[in-house]
Amino acid sequence: MTSPISAAITAPFSTATGADVKVRFCPSPTGLPHVGLIRTALFNWAYARHTGGTFLFRIEDTDAERDSEESFEMILDALGWLGLNWDEGVGVGGPAEPYRQSERKHIYEEIIAKLKASGHIYESYLTGEEIDARNEAAGRPKQLGYDNSERDLTEDQKAAYRAEGRSPALRLRVPDVDISFTDLVRGEITFPTGSFPDFVVVRPNGQPLYTLVNPVDDALMGVTHVLRGEDLLSSTPRQIALYNAMYQAGITQFIPQFGHLPYVMGEGTKKLSKRDPEANLFHHRDRGFIPEGLLNYLALLGWGLSADQDIFTLDELTAAFDVANVNPNPARFDQKKADAINAAHIRKLTAEDFKSRLVPYLQSAGLIGASLTEAEDAILTEAAPLIQERITVLSEAAPMLGFLYKSANEIVVEDDAKAGMPANTRQIIDAAIVALDSLSEADFKTEAIQEALQSALIDGLGEKPRNAFGPLRTGISGRRISPPLFESMQILGKAETLTRLQQFAEAN
RNA sequence: GGCCCCAUCGUUUAGCGGCCUAGGACACCGCCCUCUCACGGCGGCAGCAGGGGUUCAAAUCCCCUUGGGGUCACCA
């Protein structure tokens, strides 16, 4: 059976480098943004910024059943929050508009017509059941799928099918050759001929499938490097076959280069599932990851800046990033490591920046109102630096700072704080009250407070610091763990501090 | 099952034939600092899946085994 078209892969792969590089991020708007998806966006973005090339953003919304506008908005939200900006595509436009596949139907129709005219795609009338039956009759394993038996249907045969009321799906004629490519992260990969059959690219109702539109858009938009998840690795030879068809039909000039990024694993040997809370990008934002920290950790999912530095900035990332250095091993999402990375970035923030990032978390915890009052702001200015190196995610600020925003009667002593009280708590508190009361309102500052308490409790009562200050800490905060004590007292002020200590003394 | 990918401390990663008695980070365990908790500092625990080759020399190259994962749709 001779085919009218070349049986070989004749299209060249892209050789683009530097500013000629064009990468893309093309999610389907289904569900919540997955950290693996965003990692993919990050690597594409970083590669574009590193090379000086173009980062394109396209939406693959050809599946009306599953796609949602809400999901689309969340993707925009995620990219915006992280600062992953794009040079071409949805919202910013470009030479290949539109950038949402749902708006490109007429373009696909044109391409389909060309590929049909060139003989690269052909009509297929067999139903799934019929294909199974043919395989069974021929003793051919069912798993092999379609047997390419309609490649050379005559016009009469087609007419006969149509007379039965059938509409044809369209399949790509896959060259009967081994298909090889050099994966940017995995090296040379070859799929032997016969690894997959001629596949459907257009439904009988005329609706084009992902198998067609993804490569078609990449070709039409001039994408030179396809960096995507490992799950698409085995569909790559199919796509190469399609690019080759488009090349032979004069639609495109090259096949992009491919790089398949490692999976993001959860616990054990399982892919991080959509059900796992840490798979949801917004889960991390809600906990109080800052973009710098999350981006840094996401980059570590398959890549590293250097052997001995795993805390880095976005600038350092883009300066160094190269797909060639991406690790092919599956990466495991390690929440503890991620938290540690985030904590390191939080510590690097300026005091002012850190403070402002805290606000939304204190608001959602109900500690402060929608608009920051002057008093609330003043407290935060003093208190934020006290916790900057004590938290790993911003949401931890609320429980730590809560006592500063509550009134004395709202302070509830936590159980584990009660349990650790020394026997002479009352004595310690009373002595502290006397010592603090001797300070003037104006002198009620960290250093003076410390001196007064030191001399009254450590020197005076002969208490160990640990024993002396623990009850005071609990007295003013209700907790066993708090920001530094003397600073906290200064923020509360003399009157409030004494009120709380008196209240606590009476309770003991 | 066919095809494809992957394999270094608990986790992640460095290592691209000799700098390796295998380095870092996170986690964990000590100690120091210290008003709690952190931060910071110091120290410790712990790994090349197994077997064959190639080579003067292998964690590094090749093959096999084992293990894990993916994919084989008229989803994306």
Coordinates of C-alpha atoms (C1' of nucleotides) in Angstrom, one line a residue:
Chain A
M1 CA 0.0 0.0 0.0
T2 CA 1.8 3.1 -1.1
S3 CA 0.9 6.4 0.5
P4 CA 0.8 9.6 -1.6
I5 CA 2.9 11.5 0.9
S6 CA 6.4 11.1 2.3
A7 CA 6.7 8.3 4.8
A8 CA 9.7 10.0 6.5
I9 CA 10.0 12.8 9.0
T10 CA 11.4 15.5 6.8
A11 CA 10.8 18.6 9.0
P12 CA 13.7 20.0 10.9
F13 CA 13.7 20.8 14.6
S14 CA 13.9 24.3 15.7
T15 CA 17.4 25.7 16.2
A16 CA 16.2 28.9 17.9
T17 CA 18.4 30.3 20.6
G18 CA 18.6 33.6 22.5
A19 CA 16.0 36.1 21.7
D20 CA 14.5 33.8 19.0
V21 CA 13.3 31.4 21.7
K22 CA 9.5 31.3 22.2
V23 CA 8.0 29.3 25.0
R24 CA 4.5 29.0 26.1
F25 CA 2.2 28.2 29.0
C26 CA -1.1 26.8 27.8
P27 CA -3.2 25.4 30.6
S28 CA -6.7 24.1 30.3
P29 CA -9.0 26.0 32.7
T30 CA -10.2 23.1 34.7
G31 CA -10.2 23.0 38.5
L32 CA -7.8 24.7 40.9
P33 CA -4.3 25.7 39.8
H34 CA -2.0 22.8 40.7
V35 CA 1.5 23.5 41.9
G36 CA 2.9 21.2 39.2
L37 CA 1.1 23.3 36.6
I38 CA 2.5 26.5 38.1
R39 CA 6.0 24.9 38.2
T40 CA 5.7 24.3 34.5
A41 CA 4.6 28.0 34.0
L42 CA 7.6 29.1 36.1
F43 CA 10.1 27.1 34.1
N44 CA 8.8 28.4 30.8
W45 CA 8.8 31.9 32.1
A46 CA 12.3 31.5 33.5
Y47 CA 13.6 30.1 30.3
A48 CA 12.1 33.0 28.3
R49 CA 13.6 35.5 30.7
H50 CA 16.9 33.8 30.7
T51 CA 17.2 33.7 26.9
G52 CA 15.6 37.1 26.3
G53 CA 13.0 35.2 24.3
T54 CA 9.2 35.4 24.4
F55 CA 6.8 33.9 26.9
L56 CA 3.4 33.2 25.4
F57 CA 0.2 32.5 27.3
R58 CA -2.6 30.6 25.6
I59 CA -5.7 29.0 27.0
E60 CA -6.7 25.6 25.9
D61 CA -10.4 25.6 26.4
T62 CA -11.7 23.2 23.8
D63 CA -13.5 21.0 26.3
A64 CA -16.7 22.9 27.1
E65 CA -17.7 20.2 29.5
R66 CA -14.8 20.7 31.9
D67 CA -13.6 24.2 31.3
S68 CA -14.8 27.0 33.5
E69 CA -14.4 30.8 33.5
E70 CA -13.8 30.5 37.2
S71 CA -10.8 28.3 36.7
F72 CA -9.5 30.7 34.1
E73 CA -9.7 33.5 36.5
M74 CA -7.9 31.5 39.1
I75 CA -5.0 30.9 36.7
L76 CA -4.8 34.6 36.0
D77 CA -4.9 35.2 39.7
A78 CA -2.1 32.8 40.4
L79 CA 0.2 34.1 37.6
G80 CA -0.5 37.7 38.7
W81 CA 0.2 37.0 42.3
L82 CA 3.5 35.3 41.5
G83 CA 4.5 37.9 39.0
L84 CA 4.9 35.5 36.1
N85 CA 4.1 38.0 33.3
W86 CA 3.8 37.1 29.6
D87 CA 4.8 38.9 26.4
E88 CA 2.2 37.6 24.1
G89 CA -1.2 36.0 24.5
V90 CA -4.4 36.3 26.5
G91 CA -5.0 39.8 27.6
V92 CA -1.9 41.3 26.0
G93 CA -2.5 40.2 22.4
G94 CA 0.0 39.5 19.7
P95 CA 0.5 38.5 16.1
A96 CA -1.4 35.2 16.4
E97 CA -4.7 36.3 18.0
P98 CA -6.9 35.1 19.4
Y99 CA -5.2 33.2 22.2
R100 CA -8.1 31.3 23.6
Q101 CA -8.7 28.1 21.6
S102 CA -12.4 28.4 22.0
E103 CA -12.2 31.5 19.7
R104 CA -10.0 29.8 17.1
K105 CA -12.4 27.4 15.5
H106 CA -12.2 29.0 12.0
I107 CA -8.4 28.7 12.1
Y108 CA -8.6 25.0 12.8
E109 CA -11.0 24.5 10.0
E110 CA -8.6 26.0 7.6
I111 CA -5.7 23.9 8.8
I112 CA -7.8 20.8 8.7
A113 CA -8.8 21.5 5.1
K114 CA -5.1 21.9 4.1
L115 CA -4.0 18.7 5.8
K116 CA -6.9 16.9 4.2
A117 CA -6.0 18.3 0.8
S118 CA -2.4 17.3 1.3
G119 CA -3.5 13.8 2.2
H120 CA -2.0 13.9 5.7
I121 CA -5.3 13.4 7.4
Y122 CA -8.0 11.0 6.2
E123 CA -11.6 10.0 6.9
S124 CA -12.2 7.2 9.3
Y125 CA -15.7 5.7 9.5
L126 CA -15.1 2.7 11.8
T127 CA -16.6 2.8 15.2
G128 CA -14.8 1.7 18.3
E129 CA -16.7 -1.5 18.4
E130 CA -15.9 -2.2 14.8
I131 CA -12.3 -1.6 15.4
D132 CA -12.3 -4.1 18.3
A133 CA -14.1 -6.6 16.1
R134 CA -11.5 -6.3 13.4
N135 CA -8.7 -6.8 15.8
E136 CA -10.3 -9.8 17.3
A137 CA -11.0 -11.3 13.8
A138 CA -7.4 -10.8 12.9
G139 CA -6.0 -12.1 16.1
R140 CA -4.5 -8.7 16.8
P141 CA -4.2 -7.6 20.4
K142 CA -6.9 -5.2 21.3
Q143 CA -4.4 -2.9 23.0
L144 CA -2.8 -2.1 19.7
G145 CA -6.0 -0.1 18.9
Y146 CA -6.8 1.1 15.4
D147 CA -5.3 -0.9 12.5
N148 CA -4.9 2.0 10.1
S149 CA -7.2 0.1 7.7
E150 CA -8.9 3.1 6.2
R151 CA -5.8 5.0 5.0
D152 CA -6.7 4.4 1.4
L153 CA -10.5 4.3 1.3
T154 CA -11.8 4.8 -2.2
E155 CA -14.4 7.5 -3.0
D156 CA -17.0 4.7 -3.5
Q157 CA -16.3 3.2 -0.1
K158 CA -16.6 6.6 1.5
A159 CA -19.9 7.2 -0.3
A160 CA -21.2 3.9 0.9
Y161 CA -20.4 4.8 4.5
R162 CA -22.1 8.1 4.1
A163 CA -25.1 6.5 2.6
E164 CA -25.4 4.6 5.9
G165 CA -25.6 7.9 7.6
R166 CA -22.1 7.8 9.0
S167 CA -19.9 10.9 9.5
P168 CA -16.1 10.3 9.5
A169 CA -13.6 11.2 12.2
L170 CA -10.3 12.5 10.8
R171 CA -7.1 10.6 11.5
L172 CA -3.5 11.6 11.0
R173 CA -1.5 9.3 8.7
V174 CA 1.5 8.5 10.9
P175 CA 4.7 7.8 9.0
D176 CA 5.7 4.2 9.3
V177 CA 9.1 5.0 10.7
D178 CA 10.8 5.3 14.1
I179 CA 10.4 8.7 15.5
S180 CA 13.2 10.2 17.5
F181 CA 13.8 13.5 19.2
T182 CA 16.3 15.0 21.6
D183 CA 14.5 15.8 24.8
L184 CA 16.0 18.9 26.5
V185 CA 16.0 17.2 29.9
R186 CA 16.2 13.5 29.0
G187 CA 18.3 13.3 25.9
E188 CA 17.7 11.2 22.8
I189 CA 14.4 9.3 22.9
T190 CA 13.1 7.0 20.1
F191 CA 9.7 5.5 19.7
P192 CA 9.8 2.6 17.3
T193 CA 7.4 2.5 14.4
G194 CA 4.1 1.0 15.3
S195 CA 4.2 2.4 18.8
F196 CA 0.9 4.0 18.2
P197 CA -1.7 3.9 15.4
D198 CA -3.1 6.7 13.2
F199 CA -5.0 8.8 15.8
V200 CA -8.1 10.9 15.6
V201 CA -7.6 14.6 15.4
V202 CA -11.1 15.7 14.5
R203 CA -14.4 14.3 15.7
P204 CA -17.1 13.3 13.3
N205 CA -19.0 16.4 14.3
G206 CA -16.1 18.5 13.1
Q207 CA -14.8 19.4 16.5
P208 CA -11.0 19.3 16.6
L209 CA -9.3 17.6 19.5
Y210 CA -6.4 18.5 21.7
T211 CA -4.2 16.1 19.6
L212 CA -4.6 18.6 16.7
V213 CA -5.1 22.0 18.2
N214 CA -2.2 22.0 20.6
P215 CA 0.5 21.4 17.9
V216 CA -1.4 23.5 15.4
D217 CA -1.4 26.5 17.7
D218 CA 2.2 26.0 18.7
A219 CA 3.1 25.9 15.0
L220 CA 1.0 28.9 14.1
M221 CA 2.3 30.9 17.1
G222 CA 5.9 30.1 16.3
V223 CA 6.7 28.2 19.6
T224 CA 10.3 27.0 19.5
H225 CA 10.6 25.2 22.8
V226 CA 7.8 23.1 24.4
L227 CA 8.5 22.7 28.1
R228 CA 5.7 20.6 29.7
G229 CA 5.0 17.8 32.1
E230 CA 6.4 14.3 31.7
D231 CA 2.8 13.0 31.2
L232 CA 3.0 14.4 27.7
L233 CA 6.2 12.6 26.8
S234 CA 4.6 9.7 25.1
S235 CA 2.3 11.9 23.0
T236 CA 5.4 13.7 21.7
P237 CA 6.0 11.4 18.7
R238 CA 2.4 11.8 17.7
Q239 CA 2.8 15.5 17.7
I240 CA 6.1 15.3 15.8
A241 CA 4.1 13.4 13.1
L242 CA 1.6 16.1 13.0
Y243 CA 4.2 18.9 12.8
N244 CA 5.8 16.9 10.0
A245 CA 2.5 16.8 8.2
M246 CA 2.1 20.6 8.7
Y247 CA 5.6 21.1 7.4
Q248 CA 5.0 19.1 4.3
A249 CA 1.7 20.9 3.8
G250 CA 3.5 24.3 4.0
I251 CA 1.9 25.3 7.3
T252 CA 5.0 25.5 9.4
Q253 CA 8.8 25.6 9.0
F254 CA 10.0 23.5 11.9
I255 CA 9.2 21.2 14.8
P256 CA 9.8 22.7 18.2
Q257 CA 12.2 21.3 20.7
F258 CA 10.8 19.4 23.6
G259 CA 11.7 19.3 27.2
H260 CA 9.7 17.1 29.6
L261 CA 9.7 18.2 33.2
P262 CA 9.6 15.7 36.0
Y263 CA 6.4 14.9 37.9
V264 CA 5.6 16.5 41.2
M265 CA 5.1 13.7 43.6
G266 CA 3.2 13.6 46.9
E267 CA 3.8 11.1 49.7
G268 CA 5.1 7.7 48.6
T269 CA 5.2 6.9 45.0
K270 CA 2.1 8.8 43.9
K271 CA 1.8 11.9 41.8
L272 CA 0.6 14.8 43.9
S273 CA -3.1 14.4 43.4
K274 CA -5.6 17.2 42.8
R275 CA -7.1 16.1 46.1
D276 CA -4.0 16.7 48.1
P277 CA -4.4 20.1 49.7
E278 CA -0.8 21.0 49.0
A279 CA -1.4 20.5 45.3
N280 CA -3.6 23.6 45.3
L281 CA -1.5 26.7 44.8
F282 CA -3.9 28.9 46.8
H283 CA -3.6 26.6 49.8
H284 CA 0.0 27.9 50.1
R285 CA -1.0 31.5 49.6
D286 CA -3.7 31.1 52.3
R287 CA -1.1 29.7 54.7
G288 CA 1.0 32.7 54.1
F289 CA 3.6 31.7 51.6
I290 CA 5.1 34.8 50.0
P291 CA 5.6 34.7 46.2
E292 CA 9.4 34.8 46.6
G293 CA 9.3 31.7 48.8
L294 CA 6.9 29.7 46.8
L295 CA 8.6 30.5 43.5
N296 CA 11.9 29.5 45.0
Y297 CA 10.6 26.2 46.2
L298 CA 8.7 25.5 43.0
A299 CA 12.0 26.0 41.1
L300 CA 13.6 23.4 43.4
L301 CA 11.1 20.9 42.0
G302 CA 13.4 19.6 39.4
W303 CA 16.1 22.3 39.3
G304 CA 18.7 23.8 41.5
L305 CA 20.7 27.0 41.3
S306 CA 23.9 25.4 42.5
A307 CA 25.2 22.7 44.7
D308 CA 25.3 24.7 47.9
Q309 CA 22.7 27.4 47.6
D310 CA 19.0 26.7 47.6
I311 CA 17.7 30.0 48.7
F312 CA 17.7 32.4 45.8
T313 CA 15.9 35.3 44.2
L314 CA 13.9 35.4 41.0
D315 CA 16.7 37.4 39.4
E316 CA 19.2 34.7 40.4
L317 CA 16.8 32.1 39.0
T318 CA 16.4 33.7 35.6
A319 CA 20.1 34.5 35.3
A320 CA 20.9 30.8 35.8
F321 CA 18.0 28.9 34.5
D322 CA 18.5 26.4 31.7
V323 CA 16.2 23.6 30.8
A324 CA 19.2 21.5 30.1
N325 CA 19.9 21.5 33.9
V326 CA 16.5 20.3 34.9
N327 CA 16.6 16.9 36.6
P328 CA 14.6 14.1 35.1
N329 CA 13.8 12.5 38.4
P330 CA 10.4 12.9 39.8
A331 CA 10.4 15.6 42.4
R332 CA 8.7 15.2 45.7
F333 CA 6.7 18.1 47.2
D334 CA 8.1 18.4 50.7
Q335 CA 6.1 20.8 52.8
K336 CA 8.7 21.1 55.5
K337 CA 11.4 22.0 53.0
A338 CA 9.0 24.4 51.3
D339 CA 8.2 26.0 54.7
A340 CA 11.9 26.4 55.5
I341 CA 12.5 28.1 52.1
N342 CA 9.6 30.4 52.7
A343 CA 10.8 31.3 56.2
A344 CA 14.2 32.2 54.8
H345 CA 12.5 34.6 52.3
I346 CA 10.4 36.1 55.0
R347 CA 13.5 36.9 57.0
K348 CA 15.0 38.6 54.0
L349 CA 12.1 41.1 53.7
T350 CA 12.6 44.6 54.9
A351 CA 10.7 45.4 58.1
E352 CA 8.3 47.6 56.3
D353 CA 7.6 45.2 53.5
F354 CA 7.1 42.3 56.0
K355 CA 4.7 44.4 58.0
S356 CA 2.6 45.3 55.0
R357 CA 2.3 41.7 54.0
L358 CA 1.1 40.7 57.4
V359 CA -2.0 42.9 57.2
P360 CA -4.3 40.7 55.1
Y361 CA -3.6 37.8 57.3
L362 CA -4.4 39.7 60.5
Q363 CA -7.5 40.9 58.8
S364 CA -8.7 37.5 57.8
A365 CA -8.0 36.3 61.3
G366 CA -10.3 39.1 62.5
L367 CA -7.7 40.8 64.6
I368 CA -7.9 44.1 62.7
G369 CA -10.6 45.6 60.6
A370 CA -10.8 46.0 56.9
S371 CA -8.9 49.3 57.1
L372 CA -6.0 49.6 59.4
T373 CA -6.6 52.2 62.2
E374 CA -3.7 54.3 63.4
A375 CA -3.5 52.5 66.6
E376 CA -3.5 49.1 64.9
D377 CA -0.8 50.3 62.5
A378 CA 1.3 51.6 65.4
I379 CA 1.2 48.3 67.1
L380 CA 2.1 46.4 64.0
T381 CA 5.0 48.6 63.3
E382 CA 6.5 47.7 66.6
A383 CA 5.4 44.1 66.7
A384 CA 6.1 42.9 63.2
P385 CA 9.9 43.0 63.6
L386 CA 9.5 40.8 66.7
I387 CA 8.1 37.9 64.8
Q388 CA 9.8 38.2 61.5
E389 CA 12.3 35.5 62.3
R390 CA 9.8 33.5 64.3
I391 CA 7.3 32.5 61.6
T392 CA 7.6 30.3 58.5
V393 CA 4.3 31.4 56.9
L394 CA 2.4 34.6 57.4
S395 CA -0.7 33.1 58.8
E396 CA 1.3 32.2 61.9
A397 CA 1.4 35.9 62.8
A398 CA -2.2 36.0 63.9
P399 CA -1.9 33.6 66.9
M400 CA 1.5 35.2 67.8
L401 CA 0.3 38.8 67.7
G402 CA -3.3 38.2 68.8
F403 CA -2.8 39.3 72.4
L404 CA -1.6 42.7 71.3
Y405 CA -4.9 43.4 69.6
K406 CA -7.2 42.0 72.3
S407 CA -8.3 43.6 75.5
A408 CA -7.3 42.1 78.9
N409 CA -10.6 40.4 79.4
E410 CA -10.3 38.6 76.0
I411 CA -7.0 36.9 77.0
V412 CA -7.6 33.3 77.6
V413 CA -4.8 31.3 79.2
E414 CA -4.0 28.3 77.2
D415 CA -3.8 24.9 78.8
D416 CA -0.2 24.1 78.2
A417 CA 0.7 27.5 79.6
K418 CA -1.2 26.8 82.8
A419 CA 0.5 23.5 83.1
G420 CA 4.0 25.0 83.1
M421 CA 3.4 27.5 85.9
P422 CA 5.8 27.4 88.9
A423 CA 4.4 27.0 92.3
N424 CA 5.2 30.5 93.4
T425 CA 3.6 32.1 90.3
R426 CA 1.6 34.5 92.5
Q427 CA 4.7 35.7 94.3
I428 CA 6.5 36.4 91.0
I429 CA 3.6 38.2 89.5
D430 CA 3.1 40.4 92.6
A431 CA 6.7 41.3 92.7
A432 CA 6.7 42.1 89.0
I433 CA 3.6 44.4 89.4
V434 CA 5.4 46.3 92.1
A435 CA 8.5 46.7 90.1
L436 CA 6.7 47.7 86.9
D437 CA 4.4 50.1 88.8
S438 CA 7.5 52.0 89.9
L439 CA 8.3 52.9 86.3
S440 CA 6.8 56.1 85.0
E441 CA 4.6 55.9 81.9
A442 CA 7.4 57.5 79.9
D443 CA 10.0 55.1 81.2
F444 CA 7.9 52.1 80.3
K445 CA 10.4 50.9 77.6
T446 CA 11.9 47.6 76.8
E447 CA 15.3 48.3 78.5
A448 CA 13.8 49.9 81.7
I449 CA 11.3 47.1 81.9
Q450 CA 14.0 44.5 81.7
E451 CA 16.1 46.2 84.3
A452 CA 13.2 46.5 86.7
L453 CA 12.1 42.9 86.4
Q454 CA 15.6 41.6 86.4
S455 CA 16.4 43.3 89.7
A456 CA 13.1 42.5 91.3
L457 CA 12.8 38.8 90.2
I458 CA 16.3 37.5 89.4
D459 CA 18.3 39.5 92.0
G460 CA 15.4 40.1 94.4
L461 CA 13.6 36.8 94.5
G462 CA 16.6 34.8 93.3
E463 CA 14.5 33.2 90.5
K464 CA 16.0 31.7 87.4
P465 CA 15.2 33.9 84.4
R466 CA 13.2 31.1 82.9
N467 CA 11.1 30.7 86.0
A468 CA 10.7 34.4 86.5
F469 CA 9.6 35.4 83.1
G470 CA 7.4 32.5 82.1
P471 CA 4.5 33.5 84.3
L472 CA 4.7 37.1 83.1
R473 CA 4.7 36.0 79.5
T474 CA 1.6 33.9 80.1
G475 CA 0.1 36.7 82.1
I476 CA 0.2 39.2 79.3
S477 CA -0.3 36.9 76.4
G478 CA -2.1 33.9 77.7
R479 CA 0.4 31.7 76.0
R480 CA 3.6 29.9 76.9
I481 CA 5.3 31.1 73.8
S482 CA 5.2 34.7 72.7
P483 CA 7.2 37.4 71.1
P484 CA 10.0 38.8 73.4
L485 CA 8.5 39.7 76.7
F486 CA 9.8 43.2 77.5
E487 CA 9.2 44.4 74.0
S488 CA 5.6 43.1 74.2
M489 CA 5.1 44.9 77.5
Q490 CA 6.3 48.1 75.9
I491 CA 3.8 47.7 73.1
L492 CA 1.0 47.0 75.5
G493 CA 1.9 50.0 77.6
K494 CA 2.1 50.3 81.4
A495 CA -1.5 50.4 82.2
E496 CA -2.5 47.5 80.0
T497 CA 0.4 45.4 81.2
L498 CA -0.4 46.0 84.8
T499 CA -4.1 45.3 84.2
R500 CA -3.3 41.9 82.7
L501 CA -0.8 41.0 85.4
Q502 CA -3.3 41.9 88.1
Q503 CA -6.0 39.9 86.4
F504 CA -3.7 37.0 86.1
A505 CA -2.5 37.2 89.7
E506 CA -6.1 37.1 90.9
A507 CA -6.7 34.0 88.8
N508 CA -3.8 32.3 90.5
Chain B
rG1 C1' 0.4 -6.6 28.1
rG2 C1' 3.2 -3.1 24.0
rC3 C1' 5.9 1.3 24.1
rC4 C1' 8.4 5.2 26.9
rC5 C1' 10.6 7.6 31.3
rC6 C1' 13.1 7.3 36.0
rA7 C1' 16.8 5.1 40.0
rU8 C1' 22.9 8.8 45.1
rC9 C1' 21.5 9.9 52.8
rG10 C1' 14.4 9.7 55.6
rU11 C1' 13.4 13.7 51.6
rU12 C1' 15.8 16.7 47.9
rU13 C1' 20.1 17.5 45.4
rA14 C1' 25.9 17.9 43.9
rG15 C1' 28.5 14.5 41.1
rC16 C1' 28.7 14.5 33.8
rG17 C1' 35.9 8.3 34.6
rG18 C1' 40.6 9.7 38.7
rC19 C1' 39.6 15.9 42.9
rC20 C1' 34.6 10.9 46.5
rU21 C1' 37.4 7.7 53.0
rA22 C1' 30.5 10.8 48.0
rG23 C1' 29.5 17.4 49.1
rG24 C1' 25.0 20.7 50.4
rA25 C1' 20.0 21.6 51.9
rC26 C1' 15.5 20.2 54.6
rA27 C1' 14.1 16.9 58.5
rC28 C1' 16.0 14.6 62.9
rC29 C1' 19.4 14.3 67.4
rG30 C1' 23.0 16.8 70.6
rC31 C1' 25.6 21.3 72.3
rC32 C1' 26.3 26.8 72.4
rC33 C1' 23.6 31.5 72.5
rU34 C1' 19.1 32.8 75.3
rC35 C1' 13.2 35.9 79.0
rU36 C1' 9.8 31.5 76.0
rC37 C1' 9.8 30.4 70.9
rA38 C1' 12.7 31.3 66.9
rC39 C1' 17.1 33.1 64.5
rG40 C1' 22.3 32.2 64.5
rG41 C1' 26.8 29.1 65.5
rC42 C1' 29.1 24.2 66.2
rG43 C1' 28.7 18.9 66.0
rG44 C1' 26.2 14.2 64.8
rC45 C1' 23.1 10.4 62.3
rA46 C1' 22.4 8.7 57.3
rG47 C1' 23.1 7.1 50.7
rC48 C1' 25.6 5.4 45.2
rA49 C1' 18.9 -0.8 44.3
rG50 C1' 21.3 -5.7 42.7
rG51 C1' 24.3 -8.4 39.1
rG52 C1' 27.5 -8.5 35.0
rG53 C1' 30.8 -6.0 31.8
rU54 C1' 34.3 -1.8 29.6
rU55 C1' 38.7 0.6 31.8
rC56 C1' 45.0 1.2 34.9
rA57 C1' 40.6 3.5 37.4
rA58 C1' 33.1 3.7 37.7
rA59 C1' 28.4 6.8 41.8
rU60 C1' 29.8 8.4 36.9
rC61 C1' 29.9 4.5 30.4
rC62 C1' 27.3 -0.3 28.4
rC63 C1' 24.0 -4.6 29.3
rC64 C1' 20.6 -7.4 32.3
rU65 C1' 17.6 -7.8 36.7
rU66 C1' 14.6 -5.5 40.2
rG67 C1' 11.7 -1.5 41.7
rG68 C1' 8.8 2.9 40.7
rG69 C1' 6.1 6.0 37.3
rG70 C1' 3.7 7.3 32.7
rU71 C1' 1.1 6.2 28.3
rC72 C1' -1.7 3.4 24.9
rA73 C1' -9.4 7.8 24.1
rC74 C1' -13.7 10.6 19.0
rC75 C1' -10.1 14.1 27.7
rA76 C1' -6.5 17.7 27.9

